[in-house]
Tab-separated table of C-alpha atoms and ligand atoms in Angstrom:
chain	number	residue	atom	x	y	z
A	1	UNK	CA	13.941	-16.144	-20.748
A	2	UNK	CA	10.870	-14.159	-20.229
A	3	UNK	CA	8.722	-17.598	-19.751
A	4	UNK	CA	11.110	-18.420	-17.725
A	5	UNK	CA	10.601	-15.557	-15.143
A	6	UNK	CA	6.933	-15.786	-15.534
A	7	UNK	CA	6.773	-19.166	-14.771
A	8	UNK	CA	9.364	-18.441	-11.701
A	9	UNK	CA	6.972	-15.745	-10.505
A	10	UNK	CA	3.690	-18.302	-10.852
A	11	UNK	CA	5.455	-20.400	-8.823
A	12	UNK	CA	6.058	-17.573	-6.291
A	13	UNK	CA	2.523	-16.836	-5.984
A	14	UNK	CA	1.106	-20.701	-6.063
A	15	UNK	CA	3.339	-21.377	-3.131
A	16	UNK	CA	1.883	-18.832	-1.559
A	17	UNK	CA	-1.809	-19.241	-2.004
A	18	UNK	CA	-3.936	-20.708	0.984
A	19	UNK	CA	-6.499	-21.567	-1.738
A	20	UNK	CA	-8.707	-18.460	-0.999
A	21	UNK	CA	-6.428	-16.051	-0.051
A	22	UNK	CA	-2.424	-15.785	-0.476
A	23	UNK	CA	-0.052	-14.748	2.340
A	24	UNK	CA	3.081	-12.305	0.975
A	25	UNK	CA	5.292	-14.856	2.357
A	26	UNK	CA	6.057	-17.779	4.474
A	27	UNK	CA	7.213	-16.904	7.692
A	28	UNK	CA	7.255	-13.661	8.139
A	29	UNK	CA	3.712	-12.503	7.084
A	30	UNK	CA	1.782	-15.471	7.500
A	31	UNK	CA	-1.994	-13.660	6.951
A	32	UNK	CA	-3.886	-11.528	4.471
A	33	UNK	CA	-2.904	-8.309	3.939
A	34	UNK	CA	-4.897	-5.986	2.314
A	35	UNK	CA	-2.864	-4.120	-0.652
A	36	UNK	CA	-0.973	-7.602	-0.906
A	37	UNK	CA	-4.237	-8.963	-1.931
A	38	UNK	CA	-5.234	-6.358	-4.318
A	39	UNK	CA	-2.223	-5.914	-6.371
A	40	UNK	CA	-1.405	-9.859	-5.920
A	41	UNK	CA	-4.804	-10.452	-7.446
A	42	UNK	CA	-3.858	-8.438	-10.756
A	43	UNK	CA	-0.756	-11.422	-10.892
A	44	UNK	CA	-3.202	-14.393	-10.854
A	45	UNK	CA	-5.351	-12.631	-13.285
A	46	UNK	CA	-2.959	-13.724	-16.444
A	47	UNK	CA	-3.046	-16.728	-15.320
A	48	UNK	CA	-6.157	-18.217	-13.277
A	49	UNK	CA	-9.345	-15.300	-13.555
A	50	UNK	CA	-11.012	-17.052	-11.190
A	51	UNK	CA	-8.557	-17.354	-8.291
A	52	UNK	CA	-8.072	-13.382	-9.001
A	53	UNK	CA	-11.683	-12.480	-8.093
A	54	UNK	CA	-11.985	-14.953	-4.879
A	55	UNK	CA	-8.768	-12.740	-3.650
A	56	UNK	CA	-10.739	-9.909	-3.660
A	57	UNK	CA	-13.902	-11.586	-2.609
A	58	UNK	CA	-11.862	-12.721	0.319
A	59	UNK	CA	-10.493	-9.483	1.220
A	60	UNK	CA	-14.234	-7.442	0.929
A	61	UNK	CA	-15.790	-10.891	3.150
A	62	UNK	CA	-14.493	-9.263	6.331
A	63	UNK	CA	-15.107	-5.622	5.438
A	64	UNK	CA	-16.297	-3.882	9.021
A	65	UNK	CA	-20.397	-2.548	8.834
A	66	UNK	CA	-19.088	0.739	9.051
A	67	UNK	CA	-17.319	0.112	5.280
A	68	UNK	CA	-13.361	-0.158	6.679
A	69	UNK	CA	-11.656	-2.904	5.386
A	70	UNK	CA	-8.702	-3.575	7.584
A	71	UNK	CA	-5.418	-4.545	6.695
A	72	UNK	CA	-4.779	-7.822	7.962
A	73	UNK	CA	-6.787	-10.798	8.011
A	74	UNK	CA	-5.678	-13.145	10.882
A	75	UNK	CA	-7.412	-16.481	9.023
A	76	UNK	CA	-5.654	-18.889	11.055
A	77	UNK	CA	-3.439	-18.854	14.083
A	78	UNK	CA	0.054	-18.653	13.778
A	79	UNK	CA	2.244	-16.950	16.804
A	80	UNK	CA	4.945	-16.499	13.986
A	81	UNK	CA	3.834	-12.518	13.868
A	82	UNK	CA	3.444	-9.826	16.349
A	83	UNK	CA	1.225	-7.771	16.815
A	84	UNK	CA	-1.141	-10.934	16.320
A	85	UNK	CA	-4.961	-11.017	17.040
A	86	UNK	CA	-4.607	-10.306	20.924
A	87	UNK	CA	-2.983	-7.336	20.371
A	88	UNK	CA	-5.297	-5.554	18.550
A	89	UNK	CA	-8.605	-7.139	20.295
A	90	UNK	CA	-10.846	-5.935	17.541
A	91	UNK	CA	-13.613	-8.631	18.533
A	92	UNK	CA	-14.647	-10.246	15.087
A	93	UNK	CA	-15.124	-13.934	14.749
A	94	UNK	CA	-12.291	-13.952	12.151
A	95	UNK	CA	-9.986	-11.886	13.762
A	96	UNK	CA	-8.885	-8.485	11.999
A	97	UNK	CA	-6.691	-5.765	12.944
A	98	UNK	CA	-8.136	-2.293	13.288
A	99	UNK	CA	-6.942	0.060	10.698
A	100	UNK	CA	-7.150	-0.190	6.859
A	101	UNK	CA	-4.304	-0.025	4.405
A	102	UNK	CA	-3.820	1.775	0.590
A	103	UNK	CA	-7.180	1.436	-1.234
A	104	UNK	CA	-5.778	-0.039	-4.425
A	105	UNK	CA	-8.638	-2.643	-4.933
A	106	UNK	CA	-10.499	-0.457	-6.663
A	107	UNK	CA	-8.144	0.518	-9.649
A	108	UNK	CA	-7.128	-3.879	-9.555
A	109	UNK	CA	-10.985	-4.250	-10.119
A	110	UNK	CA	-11.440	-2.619	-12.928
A	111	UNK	CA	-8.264	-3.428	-14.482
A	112	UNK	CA	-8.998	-7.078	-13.952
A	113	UNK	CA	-12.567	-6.342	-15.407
A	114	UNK	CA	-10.975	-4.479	-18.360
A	115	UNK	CA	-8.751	-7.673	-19.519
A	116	UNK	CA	-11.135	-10.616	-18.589
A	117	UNK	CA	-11.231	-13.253	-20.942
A	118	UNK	CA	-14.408	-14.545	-19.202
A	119	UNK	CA	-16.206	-11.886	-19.800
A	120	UNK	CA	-19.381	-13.583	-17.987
A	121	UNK	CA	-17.496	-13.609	-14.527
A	122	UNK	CA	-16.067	-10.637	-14.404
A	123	UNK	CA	-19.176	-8.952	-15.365
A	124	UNK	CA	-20.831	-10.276	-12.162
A	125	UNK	CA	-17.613	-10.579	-9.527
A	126	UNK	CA	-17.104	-6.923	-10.502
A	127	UNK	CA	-20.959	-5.810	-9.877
A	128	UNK	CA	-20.737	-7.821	-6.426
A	129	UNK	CA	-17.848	-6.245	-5.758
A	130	UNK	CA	-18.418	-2.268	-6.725
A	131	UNK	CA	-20.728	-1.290	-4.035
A	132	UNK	CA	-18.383	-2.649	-1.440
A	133	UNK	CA	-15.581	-0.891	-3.035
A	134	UNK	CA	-17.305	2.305	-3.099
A	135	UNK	CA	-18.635	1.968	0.567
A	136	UNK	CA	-15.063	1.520	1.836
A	137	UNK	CA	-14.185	5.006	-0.295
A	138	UNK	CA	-17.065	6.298	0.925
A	139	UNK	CA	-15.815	4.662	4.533
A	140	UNK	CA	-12.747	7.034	3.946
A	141	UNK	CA	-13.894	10.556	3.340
A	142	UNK	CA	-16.349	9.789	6.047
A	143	UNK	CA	-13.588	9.412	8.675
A	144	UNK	CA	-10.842	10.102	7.931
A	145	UNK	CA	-11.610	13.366	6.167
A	146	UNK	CA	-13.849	15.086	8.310
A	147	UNK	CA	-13.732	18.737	7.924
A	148	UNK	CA	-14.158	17.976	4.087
A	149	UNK	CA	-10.825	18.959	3.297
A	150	UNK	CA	-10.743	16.490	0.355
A	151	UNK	CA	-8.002	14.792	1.241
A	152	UNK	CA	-7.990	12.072	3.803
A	153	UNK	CA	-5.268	11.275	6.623
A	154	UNK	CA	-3.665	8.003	7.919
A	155	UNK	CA	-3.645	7.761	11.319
A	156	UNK	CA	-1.004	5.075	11.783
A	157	UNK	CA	1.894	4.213	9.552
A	158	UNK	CA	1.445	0.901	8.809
A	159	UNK	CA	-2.034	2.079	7.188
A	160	UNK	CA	0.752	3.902	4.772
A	161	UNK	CA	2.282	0.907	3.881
A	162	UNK	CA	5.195	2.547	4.271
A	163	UNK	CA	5.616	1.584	7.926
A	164	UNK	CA	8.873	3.564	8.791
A	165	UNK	CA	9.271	6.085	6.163
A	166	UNK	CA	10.947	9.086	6.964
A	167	UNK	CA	8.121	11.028	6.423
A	168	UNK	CA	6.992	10.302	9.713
A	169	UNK	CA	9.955	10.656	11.755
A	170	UNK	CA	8.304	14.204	13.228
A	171	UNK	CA	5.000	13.546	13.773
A	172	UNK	CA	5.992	9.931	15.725
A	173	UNK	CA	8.219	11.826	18.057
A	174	UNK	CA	4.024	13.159	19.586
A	175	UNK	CA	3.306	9.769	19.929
A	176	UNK	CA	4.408	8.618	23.514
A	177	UNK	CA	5.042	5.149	24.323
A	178	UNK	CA	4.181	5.417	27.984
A	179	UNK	CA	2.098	2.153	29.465
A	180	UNK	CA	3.600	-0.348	26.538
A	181	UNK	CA	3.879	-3.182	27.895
A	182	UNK	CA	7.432	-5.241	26.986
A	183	UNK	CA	6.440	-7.220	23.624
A	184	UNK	CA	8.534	-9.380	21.832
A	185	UNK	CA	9.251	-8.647	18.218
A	186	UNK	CA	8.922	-11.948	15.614
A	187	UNK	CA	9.743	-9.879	12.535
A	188	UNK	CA	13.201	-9.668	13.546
A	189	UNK	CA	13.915	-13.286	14.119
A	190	UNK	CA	12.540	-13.682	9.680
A	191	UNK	CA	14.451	-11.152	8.577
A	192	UNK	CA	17.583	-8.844	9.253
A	193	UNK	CA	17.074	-6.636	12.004
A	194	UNK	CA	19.448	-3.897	10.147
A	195	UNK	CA	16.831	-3.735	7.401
A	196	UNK	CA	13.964	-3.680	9.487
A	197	UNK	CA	11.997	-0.763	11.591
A	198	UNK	CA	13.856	0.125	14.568
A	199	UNK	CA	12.362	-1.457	18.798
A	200	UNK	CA	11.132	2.544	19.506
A	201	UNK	CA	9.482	2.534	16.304
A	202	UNK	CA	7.965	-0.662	17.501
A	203	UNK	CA	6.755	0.746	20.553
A	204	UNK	CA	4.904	3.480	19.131
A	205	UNK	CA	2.834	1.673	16.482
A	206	UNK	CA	1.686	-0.330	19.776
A	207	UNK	CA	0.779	2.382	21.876
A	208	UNK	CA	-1.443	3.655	18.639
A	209	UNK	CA	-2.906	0.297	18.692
A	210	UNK	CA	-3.518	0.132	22.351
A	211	UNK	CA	-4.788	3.550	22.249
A	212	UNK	CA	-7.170	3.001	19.266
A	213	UNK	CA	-8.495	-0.208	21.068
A	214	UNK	CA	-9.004	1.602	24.192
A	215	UNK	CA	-11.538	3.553	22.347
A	216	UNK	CA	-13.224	0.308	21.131
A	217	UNK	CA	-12.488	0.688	17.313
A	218	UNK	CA	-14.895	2.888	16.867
A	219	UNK	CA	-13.865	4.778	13.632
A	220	UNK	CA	-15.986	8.003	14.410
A	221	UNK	CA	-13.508	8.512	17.162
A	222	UNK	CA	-10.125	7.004	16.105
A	223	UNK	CA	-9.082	10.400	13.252
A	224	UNK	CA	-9.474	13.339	16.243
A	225	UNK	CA	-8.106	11.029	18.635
A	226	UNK	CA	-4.787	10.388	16.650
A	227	UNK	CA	-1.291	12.255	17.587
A	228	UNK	CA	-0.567	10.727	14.234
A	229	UNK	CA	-2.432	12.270	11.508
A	230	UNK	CA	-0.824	12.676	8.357
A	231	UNK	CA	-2.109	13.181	4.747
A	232	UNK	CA	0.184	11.373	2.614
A	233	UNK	CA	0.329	11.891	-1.518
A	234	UNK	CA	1.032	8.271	-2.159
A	235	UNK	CA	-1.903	7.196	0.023
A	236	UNK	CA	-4.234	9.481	-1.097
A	237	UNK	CA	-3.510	8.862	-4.968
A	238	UNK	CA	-4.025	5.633	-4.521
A	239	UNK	CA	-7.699	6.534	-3.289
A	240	UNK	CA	-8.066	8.985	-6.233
A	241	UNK	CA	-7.284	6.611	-8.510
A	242	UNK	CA	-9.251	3.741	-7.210
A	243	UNK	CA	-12.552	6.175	-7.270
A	244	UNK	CA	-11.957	7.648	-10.521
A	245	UNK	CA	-11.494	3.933	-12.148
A	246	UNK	CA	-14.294	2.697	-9.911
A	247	UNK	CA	-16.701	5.541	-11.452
A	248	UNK	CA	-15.660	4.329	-15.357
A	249	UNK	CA	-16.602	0.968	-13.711
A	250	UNK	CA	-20.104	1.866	-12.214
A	251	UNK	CA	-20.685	3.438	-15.554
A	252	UNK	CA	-19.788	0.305	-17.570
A	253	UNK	CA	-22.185	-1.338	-14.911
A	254	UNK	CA	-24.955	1.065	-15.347
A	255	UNK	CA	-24.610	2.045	-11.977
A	256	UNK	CA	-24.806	5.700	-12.597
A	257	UNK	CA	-25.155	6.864	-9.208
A	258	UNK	CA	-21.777	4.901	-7.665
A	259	UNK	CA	-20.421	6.263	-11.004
A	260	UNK	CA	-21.616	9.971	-10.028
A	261	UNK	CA	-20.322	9.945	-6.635
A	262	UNK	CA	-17.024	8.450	-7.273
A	263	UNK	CA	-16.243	10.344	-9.578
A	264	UNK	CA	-17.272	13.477	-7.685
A	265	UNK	CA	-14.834	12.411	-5.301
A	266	UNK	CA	-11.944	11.778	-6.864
A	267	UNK	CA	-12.207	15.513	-9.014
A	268	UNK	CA	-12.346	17.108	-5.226
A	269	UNK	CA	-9.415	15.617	-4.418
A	270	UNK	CA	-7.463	15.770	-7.475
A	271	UNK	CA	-8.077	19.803	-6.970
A	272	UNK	CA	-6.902	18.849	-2.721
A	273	UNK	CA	-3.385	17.123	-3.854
A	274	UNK	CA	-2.471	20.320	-5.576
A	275	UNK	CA	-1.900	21.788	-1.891
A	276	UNK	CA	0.683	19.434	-1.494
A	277	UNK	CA	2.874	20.201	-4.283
A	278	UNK	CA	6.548	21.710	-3.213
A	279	UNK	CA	8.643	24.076	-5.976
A	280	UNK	CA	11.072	23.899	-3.651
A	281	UNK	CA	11.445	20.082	-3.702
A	282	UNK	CA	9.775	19.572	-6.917
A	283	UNK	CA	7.690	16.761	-5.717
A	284	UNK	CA	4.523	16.343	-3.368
A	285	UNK	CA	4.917	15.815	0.112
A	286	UNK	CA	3.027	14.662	2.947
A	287	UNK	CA	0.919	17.226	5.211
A	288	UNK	CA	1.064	16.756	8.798
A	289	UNK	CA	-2.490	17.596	9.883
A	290	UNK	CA	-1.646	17.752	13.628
A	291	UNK	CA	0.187	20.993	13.314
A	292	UNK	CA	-0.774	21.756	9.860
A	293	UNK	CA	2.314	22.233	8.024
A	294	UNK	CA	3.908	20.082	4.906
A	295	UNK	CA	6.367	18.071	5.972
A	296	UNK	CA	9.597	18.496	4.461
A	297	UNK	CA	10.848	14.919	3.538
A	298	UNK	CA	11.666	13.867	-0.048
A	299	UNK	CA	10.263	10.418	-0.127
A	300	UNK	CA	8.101	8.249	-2.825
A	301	UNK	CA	4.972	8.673	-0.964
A	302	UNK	CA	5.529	12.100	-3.042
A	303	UNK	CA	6.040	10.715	-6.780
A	304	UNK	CA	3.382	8.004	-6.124
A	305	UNK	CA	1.040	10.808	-6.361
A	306	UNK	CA	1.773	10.056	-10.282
A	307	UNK	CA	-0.473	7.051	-10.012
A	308	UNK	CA	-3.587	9.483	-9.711
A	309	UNK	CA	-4.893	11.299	-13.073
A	310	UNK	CA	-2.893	14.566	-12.009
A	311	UNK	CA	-2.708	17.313	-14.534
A	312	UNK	CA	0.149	16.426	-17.028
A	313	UNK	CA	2.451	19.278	-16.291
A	314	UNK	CA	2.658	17.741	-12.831
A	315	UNK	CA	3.238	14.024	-13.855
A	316	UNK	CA	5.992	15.228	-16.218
A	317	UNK	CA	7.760	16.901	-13.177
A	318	UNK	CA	7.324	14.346	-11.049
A	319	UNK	CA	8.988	12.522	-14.190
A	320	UNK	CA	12.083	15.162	-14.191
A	321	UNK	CA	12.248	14.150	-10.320
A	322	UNK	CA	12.654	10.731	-10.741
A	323	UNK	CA	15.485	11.905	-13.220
A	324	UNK	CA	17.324	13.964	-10.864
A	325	UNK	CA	17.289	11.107	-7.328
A	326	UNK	CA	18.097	8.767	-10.907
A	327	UNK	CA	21.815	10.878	-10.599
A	328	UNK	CA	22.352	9.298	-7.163
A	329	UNK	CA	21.793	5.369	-7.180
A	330	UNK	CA	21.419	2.851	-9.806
A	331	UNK	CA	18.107	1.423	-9.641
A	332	UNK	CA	14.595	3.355	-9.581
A	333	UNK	CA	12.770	4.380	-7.510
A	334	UNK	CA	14.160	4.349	-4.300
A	335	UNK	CA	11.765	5.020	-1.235
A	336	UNK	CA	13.669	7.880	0.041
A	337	UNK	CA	15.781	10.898	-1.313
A	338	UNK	CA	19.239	9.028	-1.545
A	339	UNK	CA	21.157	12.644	-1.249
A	340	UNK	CA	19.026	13.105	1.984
A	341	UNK	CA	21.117	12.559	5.226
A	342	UNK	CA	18.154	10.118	6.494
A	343	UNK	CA	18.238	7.888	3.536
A	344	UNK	CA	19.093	4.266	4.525
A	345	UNK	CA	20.242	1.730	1.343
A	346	UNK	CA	19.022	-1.256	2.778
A	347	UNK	CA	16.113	-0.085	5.733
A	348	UNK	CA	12.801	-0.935	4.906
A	349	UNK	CA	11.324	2.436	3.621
A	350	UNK	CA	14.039	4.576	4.303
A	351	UNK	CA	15.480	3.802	1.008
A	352	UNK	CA	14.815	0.718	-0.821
A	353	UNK	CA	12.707	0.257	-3.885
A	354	UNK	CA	9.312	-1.768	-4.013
A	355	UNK	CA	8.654	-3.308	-6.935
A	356	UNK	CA	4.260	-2.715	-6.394
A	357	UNK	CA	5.489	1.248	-6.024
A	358	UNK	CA	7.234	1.408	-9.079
A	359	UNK	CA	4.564	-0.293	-10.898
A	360	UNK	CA	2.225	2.053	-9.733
A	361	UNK	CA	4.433	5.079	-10.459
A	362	UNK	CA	5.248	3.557	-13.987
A	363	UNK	CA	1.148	2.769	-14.603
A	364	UNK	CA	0.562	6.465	-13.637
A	365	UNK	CA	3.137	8.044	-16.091
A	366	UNK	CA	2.425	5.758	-18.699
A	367	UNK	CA	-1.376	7.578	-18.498
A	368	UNK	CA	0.411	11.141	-18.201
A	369	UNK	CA	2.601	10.265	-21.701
A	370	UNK	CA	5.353	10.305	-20.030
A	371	UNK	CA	6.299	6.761	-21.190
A	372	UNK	CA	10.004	6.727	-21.764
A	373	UNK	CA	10.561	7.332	-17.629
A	374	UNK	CA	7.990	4.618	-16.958
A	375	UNK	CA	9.347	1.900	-19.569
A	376	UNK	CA	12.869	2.729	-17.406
A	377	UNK	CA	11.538	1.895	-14.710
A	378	UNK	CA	9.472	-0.946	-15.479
A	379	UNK	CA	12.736	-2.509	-17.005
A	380	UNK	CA	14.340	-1.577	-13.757
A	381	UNK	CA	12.343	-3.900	-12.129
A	382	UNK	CA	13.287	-6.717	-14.089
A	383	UNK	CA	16.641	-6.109	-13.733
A	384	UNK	CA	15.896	-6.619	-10.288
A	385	UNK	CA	14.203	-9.467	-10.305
A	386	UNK	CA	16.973	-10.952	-12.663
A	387	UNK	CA	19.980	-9.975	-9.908
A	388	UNK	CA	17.890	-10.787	-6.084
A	389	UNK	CA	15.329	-13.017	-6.959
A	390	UNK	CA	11.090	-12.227	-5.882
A	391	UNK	CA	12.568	-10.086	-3.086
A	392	UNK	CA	10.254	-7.973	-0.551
A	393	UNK	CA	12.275	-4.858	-1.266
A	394	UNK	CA	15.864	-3.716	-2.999
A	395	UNK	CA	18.955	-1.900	-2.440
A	396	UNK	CA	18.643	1.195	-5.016
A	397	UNK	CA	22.574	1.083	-5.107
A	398	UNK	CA	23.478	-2.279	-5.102
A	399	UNK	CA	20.416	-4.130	-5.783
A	400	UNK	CA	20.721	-6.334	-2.997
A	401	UNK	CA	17.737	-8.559	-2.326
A	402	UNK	CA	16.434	-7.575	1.095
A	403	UNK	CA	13.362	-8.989	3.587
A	404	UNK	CA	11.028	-11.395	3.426
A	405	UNK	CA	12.221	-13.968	-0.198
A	406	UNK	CA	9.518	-15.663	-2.331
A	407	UNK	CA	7.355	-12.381	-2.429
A	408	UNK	CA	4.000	-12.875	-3.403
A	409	UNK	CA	3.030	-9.646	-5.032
A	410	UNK	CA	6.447	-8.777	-6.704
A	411	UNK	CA	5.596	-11.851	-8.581
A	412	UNK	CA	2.419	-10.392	-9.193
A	413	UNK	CA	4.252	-7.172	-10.537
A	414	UNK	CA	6.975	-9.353	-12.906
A	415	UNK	CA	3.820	-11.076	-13.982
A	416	UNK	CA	2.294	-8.019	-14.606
A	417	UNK	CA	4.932	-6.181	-16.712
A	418	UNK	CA	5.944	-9.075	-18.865
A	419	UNK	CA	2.627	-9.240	-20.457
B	1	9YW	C1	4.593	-5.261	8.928
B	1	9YW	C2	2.911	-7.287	3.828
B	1	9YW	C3	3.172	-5.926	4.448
B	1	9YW	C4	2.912	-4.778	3.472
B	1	9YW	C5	3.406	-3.442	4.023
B	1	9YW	C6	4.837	-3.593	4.475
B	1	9YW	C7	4.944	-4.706	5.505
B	1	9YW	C8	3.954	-5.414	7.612
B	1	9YW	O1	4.517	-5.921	4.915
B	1	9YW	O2	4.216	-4.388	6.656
B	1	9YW	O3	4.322	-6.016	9.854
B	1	9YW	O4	5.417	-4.370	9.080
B	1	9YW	O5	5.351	-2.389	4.968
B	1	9YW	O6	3.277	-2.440	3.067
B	1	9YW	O7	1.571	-4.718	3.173
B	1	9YW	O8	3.653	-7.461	2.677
């Protein structure tokens, strides 16, 4: 049974692989995405070493000089997506869009690096690869962080990942949608509209993008120039955990300095995240830099913060948390609250679980000790995967298999946990 899956899940990901780089699926995503990549990479790793590493490799080739690397990768044409190449008119040869997206590569790099069989490559993929994996950290705190707070903001959703989480129902309501231009959605024609971000969601990620181009892409500008600027747990753990891992990296390496500065980095804003811990909701939530307030919304992006090296007292509430929302559907871990009135079963990231989330959120408790919530989990996942199939996301009542089928990195994940 369990080769079975596996094999199901390499088949997933084979399909899917343009030879250098894999798309998440047919049809509906039909570039590189950035986290995709990353956590997709640690799936071929079981299986193929060096197909993992020229993921990566193909990811960091079209880094930006300034250290960003964005979050899609438009390697060949296809009119199948919107908002394609045009849209976001970022000028490279290989067209790019303009914002980045969850900075996992670094934690996949080293974990790839810690399991290599061939030792030889990994040794120098992963000392190619660490400098431009601590420029693009560096990239971060640079711009996106720059009254030194610690902690760094997204300044669109879909750098989130979590493109329409509730968390930024709020803050969106600043950004207008004034001089957008009718579009016409392709996302919606792939998948169910129901479970899908709603058309004035739509037109606000555009005017960010329009508004961002206007200003040429030039990063130095893009953070004060944001309505949208939110500091999201999730986000930022994932950046803590990729600098801390990268620094045990360097230091395997030798690199001693890389080592030094990551790590100085991720202790700053391991002591930052602590700001955005709630009593009242017993979880972390996201900060809404604009007005400077938390912002009271009871999603993952708040028990994601697990995946970072937070103190243990903290990982085993977020642990009790996941117990409590546990009361209130069947799977784990839904995206959103499922008591909250804004939760939505079947809606993107208003409520259904993500297989790459929960294995980060099981990875990160599994550190803290607390292992008994994070083998639940993990088997959750499978259970998953044994009702819907390599989904894009799940219903956390009914497990119904929702978005885009064939996914390439919740193969990745399946491949991950079976081993
Ligand atoms: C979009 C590819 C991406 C993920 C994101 C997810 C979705 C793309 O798909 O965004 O156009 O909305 O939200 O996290 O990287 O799988």
């Amino acid at each position: 049974m369990t080769q079975q899956i596996i094999d199901q899940a390499k088949a997933v990901m084979r399909k899917n692989d343009h030879g250098t780089y894999t798309v998440p699926t047919h049809g509906l995503y039909p570039f590189q995405w950035n986290w995709d990549s990353a956590l997709s990479a640690l799936g071929f790793a079981h299986f193929d070493e060096a197909r993992a590493w020229t993921e990566i490799e193909t990811l960091f080739a079209h880094q930006w000089d300034d250290g960003m690397v964005p979050h899609i990768i438009f390697h060949k044409h296809d009119d199948g997506y919107f908002p394609g190449p045009e849209v976001w008119g970022t000028g490279r040869e290989v067209p790019t869009s303009g914002i980045t997206q969850p900075p996992v590569a670094g934690f996949a790099v080293r974990r790839i690096f810690d399991r290599a069989r061939d030792k030889e490559l990994a040794a120098a993929k992963a000392r190619t690869l660490l400098p431009l994996i601590h420029a693009w950290h560096q990239w971060f705190f640079s711009n996106r962080d720059p009254k030194g707070t610690g902690l760094v903001a997204i300044i669109h959703p879909w750098e989130s990942g979590r493109d329409n989480s509730v968390d930024w129902d709020t803050a969106f309501e600043r950004v207008p949608t004034d001089g957008v231009q009718p579009f016409t959605r392709r996302d919606t024609s792939h998948a169910n509209p129901a479970h899908r971000p709603t058309d004035e969601q739509y037109k606000r990620y555009i005017w960010l993008v329009e508004k961002f181009r206007s200003l040429g892409w030039d990063n130095s500008k893009l953070h004060d120039a944001s309505p949208f600027q939110i500091v999201d747990p999730g986000f930022n753990a994932i950046l803590i955990r990729s600098c801390s891992d990268l620094a045990v990296l360097a230091e395997t390496l030798g690199e001693t300095e890389i080592a030094a500065q990551s790590q100085a980095m991720a202790d700053k804003a391991i002591e930052a995240i602590e700001t955005l811990w709630s009593d009242a909701r017993g979880q972390y939530l996201c900060f809404d830099r604009s007005v400077g307030a938390l912002v009271d919304s009871p999603s993952i992006g708040g028990i994601l913060a697990a995946f970072a090296p937070i103190p243990k007292a903290r990982a085993k509430a977020v642990s009790d948390r996941i117990e409590v929302l546990a009361a209130s559907c069947n799977f784990l871990v839904p995206s959103h609250d499922p008591t909250a009135p804004e939760f939505d079963a079947l809606r993107y990231w208003r409520g259904p679980i993500w297989l790459i989330v929960n294995y980060m959120i099981a990875d990160g408790l599994e550190c803290a000790g607390q292992t008994a919530m994070a083998d639940r989990i993990n088997r959750d996942c499978l259970r998953l995967i044994e009702l819907g199939g390599f989904a894009e996301y799940y219903g956390p009542i009914n497990a119904e298999p929702c978005g885009g089928d064939a996914f390439t990195w919740t193969a990745a994940m399946v491949i991950e946990i079976l081993n």
